[in-house]
Amino acid sequence: SSSKNEEKTYIIATDKTYPPFEMEDDSGKLVGVDMDLIRAIAKDQKFKIKINSLGFDAACTALESGEADGVIAGMSINDERKQKYDFSDPYYETGVSMGVAKNSGIKGYADLKGKTVVAKTSTAGLKYAQSIKDKYGFKLEVVEESTFMFEKVKSGEAAACFEDYPVLKYMVKTGQLNFDIPCGKESPANYGFAVLKGENKELLKKFNKGLAKLKKNGEYDKIVAKYE
Ligand code: GLN
């Protein structure tokens, strides 16, 4: 039988490769802002976690089916999701940007006319692309993972992708993408840790408590600075 002091284990679902929020280091360990944050919070708030790296849409599905207790996956807090999930306090600012291959000649959304644009299923980037698709006359292709999206832009199969600005910025900066980000940031939002609406209240409370503590003691800034 479990003793009172035994730490509870929560299953946390996340995206696959989503730099700098979740990604594998050289030794295959999952690192990144989200991963470091959830581990530091778990340590501080004395709970255990099991991280399942499923992909963004699959992480949401796992949460909704009860296979995961929480999701941390660079998930933007928005009203639509608030109908289904309870969110933590915001922990990172984001927005959606267009990514294009360097020297592609695409300088604005008007240059997308007649071209193929790629976005990732269930994301804010996809939602934004859908909202301007008819106005600018492009075709929209939807893929499961950011990696597939970037491959299509690299190969020229797609003229552009819509992805979170911090992800594009980091991957360009670290040389993982030879892309330009010609336009600004759309759909500003914040990332939040999510639980299913009305469920896992204690987990959400611990997340917020831990986050506040890490912000206060400088640990949060250290984690973010590590991936800048
Ligand atoms: N921030 C975006 C969203 O919430 C994308 C998240 C992701 O792809 N992991 O829709």
PDB file of C-alpha atoms and ligand atoms in Angstrom:
ATOM      1  CA  SER A   1       0.000   0.000   0.000  1.00  0.00           C
ATOM      2  CA  SER A   2       1.200   3.497  -0.696  1.00  0.00           C
ATOM      3  CA  SER A   3       2.349   5.670   2.145  1.00  0.00           C
ATOM      4  CA  LYS A   4       1.237   9.231   2.549  1.00  0.00           C
ATOM      5  CA  ASN A   5       4.675  10.525   1.665  1.00  0.00           C
ATOM      6  CA  GLU A   6       4.875   8.682  -1.608  1.00  0.00           C
ATOM      7  CA  GLU A   7       5.085  11.144  -4.478  1.00  0.00           C
ATOM      8  CA  LYS A   8       2.340  10.955  -7.041  1.00  0.00           C
ATOM      9  CA  THR A   9       3.300  10.338 -10.670  1.00  0.00           C
ATOM     10  CA  TYR A  10       1.569  12.369 -13.356  1.00  0.00           C
ATOM     11  CA  ILE A  11       1.656  11.542 -17.029  1.00  0.00           C
ATOM     12  CA  ILE A  12       2.620  14.597 -19.023  1.00  0.00           C
ATOM     13  CA  ALA A  13       2.132  14.592 -22.778  1.00  0.00           C
ATOM     14  CA  THR A  14       4.196  16.749 -25.090  1.00  0.00           C
ATOM     15  CA  ASP A  15       5.046  17.438 -28.706  1.00  0.00           C
ATOM     16  CA  LYS A  16       7.756  15.627 -30.653  1.00  0.00           C
ATOM     17  CA  THR A  17      10.561  17.914 -31.873  1.00  0.00           C
ATOM     18  CA  TYR A  18       9.510  21.487 -31.061  1.00  0.00           C
ATOM     19  CA  PRO A  19      12.666  23.525 -30.416  1.00  0.00           C
ATOM     20  CA  PRO A  20      13.475  25.159 -28.069  1.00  0.00           C
ATOM     21  CA  PHE A  21      10.544  23.833 -26.017  1.00  0.00           C
ATOM     22  CA  GLU A  22      10.950  20.092 -26.457  1.00  0.00           C
ATOM     23  CA  MET A  23      13.806  18.439 -28.300  1.00  0.00           C
ATOM     24  CA  GLU A  24      16.417  15.726 -27.849  1.00  0.00           C
ATOM     25  CA  ASP A  25      19.962  16.610 -26.863  1.00  0.00           C
ATOM     26  CA  ASP A  26      22.988  14.694 -28.199  1.00  0.00           C
ATOM     27  CA  SER A  27      22.461  11.912 -25.671  1.00  0.00           C
ATOM     28  CA  GLY A  28      18.798  11.518 -26.606  1.00  0.00           C
ATOM     29  CA  LYS A  29      17.496  13.199 -23.476  1.00  0.00           C
ATOM     30  CA  LEU A  30      14.404  15.367 -23.831  1.00  0.00           C
ATOM     31  CA  VAL A  31      15.372  18.949 -23.067  1.00  0.00           C
ATOM     32  CA  GLY A  32      14.031  22.420 -23.797  1.00  0.00           C
ATOM     33  CA  VAL A  33      12.155  25.166 -21.999  1.00  0.00           C
ATOM     34  CA  ASP A  34       9.041  23.051 -21.389  1.00  0.00           C
ATOM     35  CA  MET A  35      10.980  19.977 -20.320  1.00  0.00           C
ATOM     36  CA  ASP A  36      13.297  21.842 -17.951  1.00  0.00           C
ATOM     37  CA  LEU A  37      10.370  23.793 -16.561  1.00  0.00           C
ATOM     38  CA  ILE A  38       8.108  20.824 -15.835  1.00  0.00           C
ATOM     39  CA  ARG A  39      11.006  18.893 -14.259  1.00  0.00           C
ATOM     40  CA  ALA A  40      11.997  21.836 -12.078  1.00  0.00           C
ATOM     41  CA  ILE A  41       8.386  22.383 -11.021  1.00  0.00           C
ATOM     42  CA  ALA A  42       7.890  18.695 -10.259  1.00  0.00           C
ATOM     43  CA  LYS A  43      11.045  18.688  -8.161  1.00  0.00           C
ATOM     44  CA  ASP A  44      10.026  21.798  -6.266  1.00  0.00           C
ATOM     45  CA  GLN A  45       6.428  20.704  -5.730  1.00  0.00           C
ATOM     46  CA  LYS A  46       7.392  17.105  -4.953  1.00  0.00           C
ATOM     47  CA  PHE A  47       5.616  15.128  -7.602  1.00  0.00           C
ATOM     48  CA  LYS A  48       6.898  12.675 -10.179  1.00  0.00           C
ATOM     49  CA  ILE A  49       6.345  12.879 -13.903  1.00  0.00           C
ATOM     50  CA  LYS A  50       6.398  10.545 -16.842  1.00  0.00           C
ATOM     51  CA  ILE A  51       6.844  12.429 -20.091  1.00  0.00           C
ATOM     52  CA  ASN A  52       5.200  11.075 -23.230  1.00  0.00           C
ATOM     53  CA  SER A  53       6.514  12.666 -26.401  1.00  0.00           C
ATOM     54  CA  LEU A  54       3.530  12.145 -28.686  1.00  0.00           C
ATOM     55  CA  GLY A  55       3.196  15.058 -31.087  1.00  0.00           C
ATOM     56  CA  PHE A  56       0.979  18.088 -30.562  1.00  0.00           C
ATOM     57  CA  ASP A  57      -2.394  16.797 -31.750  1.00  0.00           C
ATOM     58  CA  ALA A  58      -1.775  13.382 -30.151  1.00  0.00           C
ATOM     59  CA  ALA A  59      -0.887  15.061 -26.837  1.00  0.00           C
ATOM     60  CA  CYS A  60      -4.228  16.902 -26.879  1.00  0.00           C
ATOM     61  CA  THR A  61      -6.034  13.660 -27.707  1.00  0.00           C
ATOM     62  CA  ALA A  62      -4.239  11.876 -24.849  1.00  0.00           C
ATOM     63  CA  LEU A  63      -5.355  14.597 -22.450  1.00  0.00           C
ATOM     64  CA  GLU A  64      -8.944  14.388 -23.649  1.00  0.00           C
ATOM     65  CA  SER A  65      -9.066  10.591 -23.350  1.00  0.00           C
ATOM     66  CA  GLY A  66      -7.524  10.586 -19.880  1.00  0.00           C
ATOM     67  CA  GLU A  67      -4.289   8.944 -21.028  1.00  0.00           C
ATOM     68  CA  ALA A  68      -2.385  12.026 -19.901  1.00  0.00           C
ATOM     69  CA  ASP A  69      -2.843  14.198 -16.811  1.00  0.00           C
ATOM     70  CA  GLY A  70      -1.385  17.313 -18.349  1.00  0.00           C
ATOM     71  CA  VAL A  71       0.078  18.753 -21.543  1.00  0.00           C
ATOM     72  CA  ILE A  72       3.108  20.996 -21.842  1.00  0.00           C
ATOM     73  CA  ALA A  73       3.826  21.464 -25.536  1.00  0.00           C
ATOM     74  CA  GLY A  74       4.250  25.116 -26.384  1.00  0.00           C
ATOM     75  CA  MET A  75       0.470  25.246 -26.233  1.00  0.00           C
ATOM     76  CA  SER A  76      -1.077  28.645 -26.845  1.00  0.00           C
ATOM     77  CA  ILE A  77      -3.806  29.636 -24.425  1.00  0.00           C
ATOM     78  CA  ASN A  78      -6.924  30.616 -26.370  1.00  0.00           C
ATOM     79  CA  ASP A  79     -10.673  30.855 -25.808  1.00  0.00           C
ATOM     80  CA  GLU A  80     -11.496  27.824 -27.906  1.00  0.00           C
ATOM     81  CA  ARG A  81      -9.189  25.622 -25.852  1.00  0.00           C
ATOM     82  CA  LYS A  82     -10.433  27.103 -22.598  1.00  0.00           C
ATOM     83  CA  GLN A  83     -13.768  25.376 -23.292  1.00  0.00           C
ATOM     84  CA  LYS A  84     -12.013  22.019 -22.942  1.00  0.00           C
ATOM     85  CA  TYR A  85      -8.936  22.647 -20.828  1.00  0.00           C
ATOM     86  CA  ASP A  86      -7.911  24.517 -17.711  1.00  0.00           C
ATOM     87  CA  PHE A  87      -4.683  26.433 -18.225  1.00  0.00           C
ATOM     88  CA  SER A  88      -1.900  27.363 -15.855  1.00  0.00           C
ATOM     89  CA  ASP A  89      -0.669  30.896 -15.507  1.00  0.00           C
ATOM     90  CA  PRO A  90       0.997  31.959 -18.766  1.00  0.00           C
ATOM     91  CA  TYR A  91       4.695  31.096 -18.936  1.00  0.00           C
ATOM     92  CA  TYR A  92       5.972  32.271 -22.355  1.00  0.00           C
ATOM     93  CA  GLU A  93       4.909  34.787 -25.004  1.00  0.00           C
ATOM     94  CA  THR A  94       4.300  33.648 -28.546  1.00  0.00           C
ATOM     95  CA  GLY A  95       2.744  34.520 -31.881  1.00  0.00           C
ATOM     96  CA  VAL A  96       2.474  33.007 -35.361  1.00  0.00           C
ATOM     97  CA  SER A  97       4.865  33.868 -38.202  1.00  0.00           C
ATOM     98  CA  MET A  98       5.400  32.868 -41.793  1.00  0.00           C
ATOM     99  CA  GLY A  99       8.599  30.971 -42.522  1.00  0.00           C
ATOM    100  CA  VAL A 100      10.014  30.841 -46.065  1.00  0.00           C
ATOM    101  CA  ALA A 101      13.204  29.471 -47.571  1.00  0.00           C
ATOM    102  CA  LYS A 102      15.956  32.088 -47.860  1.00  0.00           C
ATOM    103  CA  ASN A 103      16.023  33.754 -51.269  1.00  0.00           C
ATOM    104  CA  SER A 104      12.573  32.404 -52.107  1.00  0.00           C
ATOM    105  CA  GLY A 105      11.471  35.891 -53.092  1.00  0.00           C
ATOM    106  CA  ILE A 106       8.423  35.688 -50.853  1.00  0.00           C
ATOM    107  CA  LYS A 107       8.232  38.942 -48.974  1.00  0.00           C
ATOM    108  CA  GLY A 108       4.601  39.058 -47.935  1.00  0.00           C
ATOM    109  CA  TYR A 109       1.338  37.110 -47.872  1.00  0.00           C
ATOM    110  CA  ALA A 110       0.387  38.495 -51.318  1.00  0.00           C
ATOM    111  CA  ASP A 111       3.314  36.533 -52.807  1.00  0.00           C
ATOM    112  CA  LEU A 112       1.602  33.286 -51.784  1.00  0.00           C
ATOM    113  CA  LYS A 113      -1.014  33.511 -54.544  1.00  0.00           C
ATOM    114  CA  GLY A 114      -1.451  30.153 -56.298  1.00  0.00           C
ATOM    115  CA  LYS A 115       1.235  28.565 -54.111  1.00  0.00           C
ATOM    116  CA  THR A 116       1.114  25.772 -51.545  1.00  0.00           C
ATOM    117  CA  VAL A 117       1.422  26.639 -47.873  1.00  0.00           C
ATOM    118  CA  VAL A 118       1.941  24.084 -45.125  1.00  0.00           C
ATOM    119  CA  ALA A 119       0.824  24.097 -41.492  1.00  0.00           C
ATOM    120  CA  LYS A 120       0.608  21.633 -38.630  1.00  0.00           C
ATOM    121  CA  THR A 121      -2.604  20.011 -37.531  1.00  0.00           C
ATOM    122  CA  SER A 122      -4.535  21.511 -34.565  1.00  0.00           C
ATOM    123  CA  THR A 123      -2.205  24.499 -34.195  1.00  0.00           C
ATOM    124  CA  ALA A 124      -2.553  28.249 -33.971  1.00  0.00           C
ATOM    125  CA  GLY A 125      -0.379  28.452 -37.103  1.00  0.00           C
ATOM    126  CA  LEU A 126      -2.900  26.390 -39.052  1.00  0.00           C
ATOM    127  CA  LYS A 127      -5.765  28.489 -37.757  1.00  0.00           C
ATOM    128  CA  TYR A 128      -4.058  31.676 -38.872  1.00  0.00           C
ATOM    129  CA  ALA A 129      -3.218  30.236 -42.299  1.00  0.00           C
ATOM    130  CA  GLN A 130      -6.858  29.178 -42.729  1.00  0.00           C
ATOM    131  CA  SER A 131      -8.015  32.680 -41.843  1.00  0.00           C
ATOM    132  CA  ILE A 132      -6.033  34.309 -44.690  1.00  0.00           C
ATOM    133  CA  LYS A 133      -6.065  31.477 -47.247  1.00  0.00           C
ATOM    134  CA  ASP A 134      -8.941  32.775 -49.396  1.00  0.00           C
ATOM    135  CA  LYS A 135      -7.855  36.394 -49.201  1.00  0.00           C
ATOM    136  CA  TYR A 136      -4.376  35.577 -50.528  1.00  0.00           C
ATOM    137  CA  GLY A 137      -5.382  32.636 -52.747  1.00  0.00           C
ATOM    138  CA  PHE A 138      -3.036  29.883 -51.597  1.00  0.00           C
ATOM    139  CA  LYS A 139      -3.527  26.144 -51.166  1.00  0.00           C
ATOM    140  CA  LEU A 140      -3.136  24.823 -47.662  1.00  0.00           C
ATOM    141  CA  GLU A 141      -1.593  21.485 -46.812  1.00  0.00           C
ATOM    142  CA  VAL A 142      -1.762  20.083 -43.279  1.00  0.00           C
ATOM    143  CA  VAL A 143       0.884  17.816 -41.728  1.00  0.00           C
ATOM    144  CA  GLU A 144       1.297  16.086 -38.338  1.00  0.00           C
ATOM    145  CA  GLU A 145       4.659  17.448 -37.232  1.00  0.00           C
ATOM    146  CA  SER A 146       6.680  20.636 -37.487  1.00  0.00           C
ATOM    147  CA  THR A 147       9.616  18.645 -38.864  1.00  0.00           C
ATOM    148  CA  PHE A 148       7.511  17.528 -41.868  1.00  0.00           C
ATOM    149  CA  MET A 149       6.386  21.109 -42.391  1.00  0.00           C
ATOM    150  CA  PHE A 150       9.961  22.424 -42.513  1.00  0.00           C
ATOM    151  CA  GLU A 151      11.014  19.618 -44.881  1.00  0.00           C
ATOM    152  CA  LYS A 152       8.316  20.655 -47.354  1.00  0.00           C
ATOM    153  CA  VAL A 153       9.483  24.262 -47.327  1.00  0.00           C
ATOM    154  CA  LYS A 154      13.122  23.184 -47.673  1.00  0.00           C
ATOM    155  CA  SER A 155      12.361  20.939 -50.648  1.00  0.00           C
ATOM    156  CA  GLY A 156      10.268  23.608 -52.346  1.00  0.00           C
ATOM    157  CA  GLU A 157       7.095  21.497 -52.164  1.00  0.00           C
ATOM    158  CA  ALA A 158       5.593  24.326 -50.120  1.00  0.00           C
ATOM    159  CA  ALA A 159       6.330  28.031 -50.500  1.00  0.00           C
ATOM    160  CA  ALA A 160       5.814  28.839 -46.833  1.00  0.00           C
ATOM    161  CA  CYS A 161       4.831  27.502 -43.447  1.00  0.00           C
ATOM    162  CA  PHE A 162       3.056  29.069 -40.495  1.00  0.00           C
ATOM    163  CA  GLU A 163       4.677  28.288 -37.169  1.00  0.00           C
ATOM    164  CA  ASP A 164       5.193  29.913 -33.787  1.00  0.00           C
ATOM    165  CA  TYR A 165       7.668  32.769 -33.991  1.00  0.00           C
ATOM    166  CA  PRO A 166       9.872  31.591 -31.068  1.00  0.00           C
ATOM    167  CA  VAL A 167      10.328  28.207 -32.800  1.00  0.00           C
ATOM    168  CA  LEU A 168      11.255  29.725 -36.166  1.00  0.00           C
ATOM    169  CA  LYS A 169      13.523  32.267 -34.513  1.00  0.00           C
ATOM    170  CA  TYR A 170      15.410  29.634 -32.505  1.00  0.00           C
ATOM    171  CA  MET A 171      15.794  27.235 -35.418  1.00  0.00           C
ATOM    172  CA  VAL A 172      17.059  29.994 -37.732  1.00  0.00           C
ATOM    173  CA  LYS A 173      19.443  31.240 -35.066  1.00  0.00           C
ATOM    174  CA  THR A 174      20.870  27.785 -34.405  1.00  0.00           C
ATOM    175  CA  GLY A 175      21.268  27.090 -38.117  1.00  0.00           C
ATOM    176  CA  GLN A 176      18.660  24.338 -38.194  1.00  0.00           C
ATOM    177  CA  LEU A 177      16.607  26.280 -40.732  1.00  0.00           C
ATOM    178  CA  ASN A 178      17.924  28.413 -43.570  1.00  0.00           C
ATOM    179  CA  PHE A 179      14.705  30.430 -43.495  1.00  0.00           C
ATOM    180  CA  ASP A 180      13.545  34.022 -43.540  1.00  0.00           C
ATOM    181  CA  ILE A 181      10.717  35.341 -41.424  1.00  0.00           C
ATOM    182  CA  PRO A 182       9.616  38.218 -43.689  1.00  0.00           C
ATOM    183  CA  CYS A 183       6.449  39.287 -41.880  1.00  0.00           C
ATOM    184  CA  GLY A 184       5.610  40.055 -38.280  1.00  0.00           C
ATOM    185  CA  LYS A 185       3.940  38.131 -35.505  1.00  0.00           C
ATOM    186  CA  GLU A 186       0.229  37.324 -35.787  1.00  0.00           C
ATOM    187  CA  SER A 187      -2.236  36.009 -33.197  1.00  0.00           C
ATOM    188  CA  PRO A 188      -0.245  36.959 -30.085  1.00  0.00           C
ATOM    189  CA  ALA A 189      -0.771  34.474 -27.248  1.00  0.00           C
ATOM    190  CA  ASN A 190       0.910  32.909 -24.249  1.00  0.00           C
ATOM    191  CA  TYR A 191       1.906  29.345 -23.612  1.00  0.00           C
ATOM    192  CA  GLY A 192       0.211  27.541 -20.766  1.00  0.00           C
ATOM    193  CA  PHE A 193       0.310  24.117 -19.165  1.00  0.00           C
ATOM    194  CA  ALA A 194      -3.058  22.404 -19.671  1.00  0.00           C
ATOM    195  CA  VAL A 195      -5.147  19.885 -17.778  1.00  0.00           C
ATOM    196  CA  LEU A 196      -8.585  18.647 -18.757  1.00  0.00           C
ATOM    197  CA  LYS A 197     -11.302  21.069 -17.670  1.00  0.00           C
ATOM    198  CA  GLY A 198     -12.305  20.377 -14.092  1.00  0.00           C
ATOM    199  CA  GLU A 199      -9.706  17.583 -13.673  1.00  0.00           C
ATOM    200  CA  ASN A 200      -6.313  17.417 -11.975  1.00  0.00           C
ATOM    201  CA  LYS A 201      -6.900  20.624 -10.056  1.00  0.00           C
ATOM    202  CA  GLU A 202      -4.112  19.795  -7.605  1.00  0.00           C
ATOM    203  CA  LEU A 203      -1.642  19.321 -10.473  1.00  0.00           C
ATOM    204  CA  LEU A 204      -2.556  22.707 -11.930  1.00  0.00           C
ATOM    205  CA  LYS A 205      -2.209  24.317  -8.537  1.00  0.00           C
ATOM    206  CA  LYS A 206       1.217  22.758  -8.032  1.00  0.00           C
ATOM    207  CA  PHE A 207       2.298  23.891 -11.493  1.00  0.00           C
ATOM    208  CA  ASN A 208       1.317  27.474 -10.755  1.00  0.00           C
ATOM    209  CA  LYS A 209       2.933  27.402  -7.324  1.00  0.00           C
ATOM    210  CA  GLY A 210       6.142  25.966  -8.732  1.00  0.00           C
ATOM    211  CA  LEU A 211       6.189  28.389 -11.653  1.00  0.00           C
ATOM    212  CA  ALA A 212       5.773  31.377  -9.350  1.00  0.00           C
ATOM    213  CA  LYS A 213       8.609  30.103  -7.201  1.00  0.00           C
ATOM    214  CA  LEU A 214      10.948  29.536 -10.155  1.00  0.00           C
ATOM    215  CA  LYS A 215      10.152  33.003 -11.447  1.00  0.00           C
ATOM    216  CA  LYS A 216      10.944  34.497  -8.081  1.00  0.00           C
ATOM    217  CA  ASN A 217      14.185  32.621  -7.449  1.00  0.00           C
ATOM    218  CA  GLY A 218      15.645  33.218 -10.920  1.00  0.00           C
ATOM    219  CA  GLU A 219      15.472  29.589 -12.042  1.00  0.00           C
ATOM    220  CA  TYR A 220      12.850  30.379 -14.697  1.00  0.00           C
ATOM    221  CA  ASP A 221      15.103  33.055 -16.233  1.00  0.00           C
ATOM    222  CA  LYS A 222      18.012  30.624 -16.212  1.00  0.00           C
ATOM    223  CA  ILE A 223      16.009  28.001 -18.073  1.00  0.00           C
ATOM    224  CA  VAL A 224      14.832  30.486 -20.699  1.00  0.00           C
ATOM    225  CA  ALA A 225      18.331  31.960 -21.119  1.00  0.00           C
ATOM    226  CA  LYS A 226      19.723  28.480 -21.759  1.00  0.00           C
ATOM    227  CA  TYR A 227      17.711  28.275 -24.966  1.00  0.00           C
ATOM    228  CA  GLU A 228      18.064  31.787 -26.333  1.00  0.00           C
TER     229      GLU A 228
HETATM  230  N1  GLN B   1       1.546  27.184 -30.056  1.00  0.00           N
HETATM  231  C1  GLN B   1       0.871  26.470 -31.090  1.00  0.00           C
HETATM  232  C2  GLN B   1      -0.490  26.050 -30.645  1.00  0.00           C
HETATM  233  O1  GLN B   1      -0.743  25.993 -29.492  1.00  0.00           O
HETATM  234  C3  GLN B   1       1.661  25.264 -31.588  1.00  0.00           C
HETATM  235  C4  GLN B   1       1.991  24.262 -30.542  1.00  0.00           C
HETATM  236  C5  GLN B   1       2.790  23.093 -31.059  1.00  0.00           C
HETATM  237  O2  GLN B   1       2.854  22.869 -32.266  1.00  0.00           O
HETATM  238  N2  GLN B   1       3.387  22.345 -30.170  1.00  0.00           N
HETATM  239  O3  GLN B   1      -1.335  25.761 -31.441  1.00  0.00           O
END
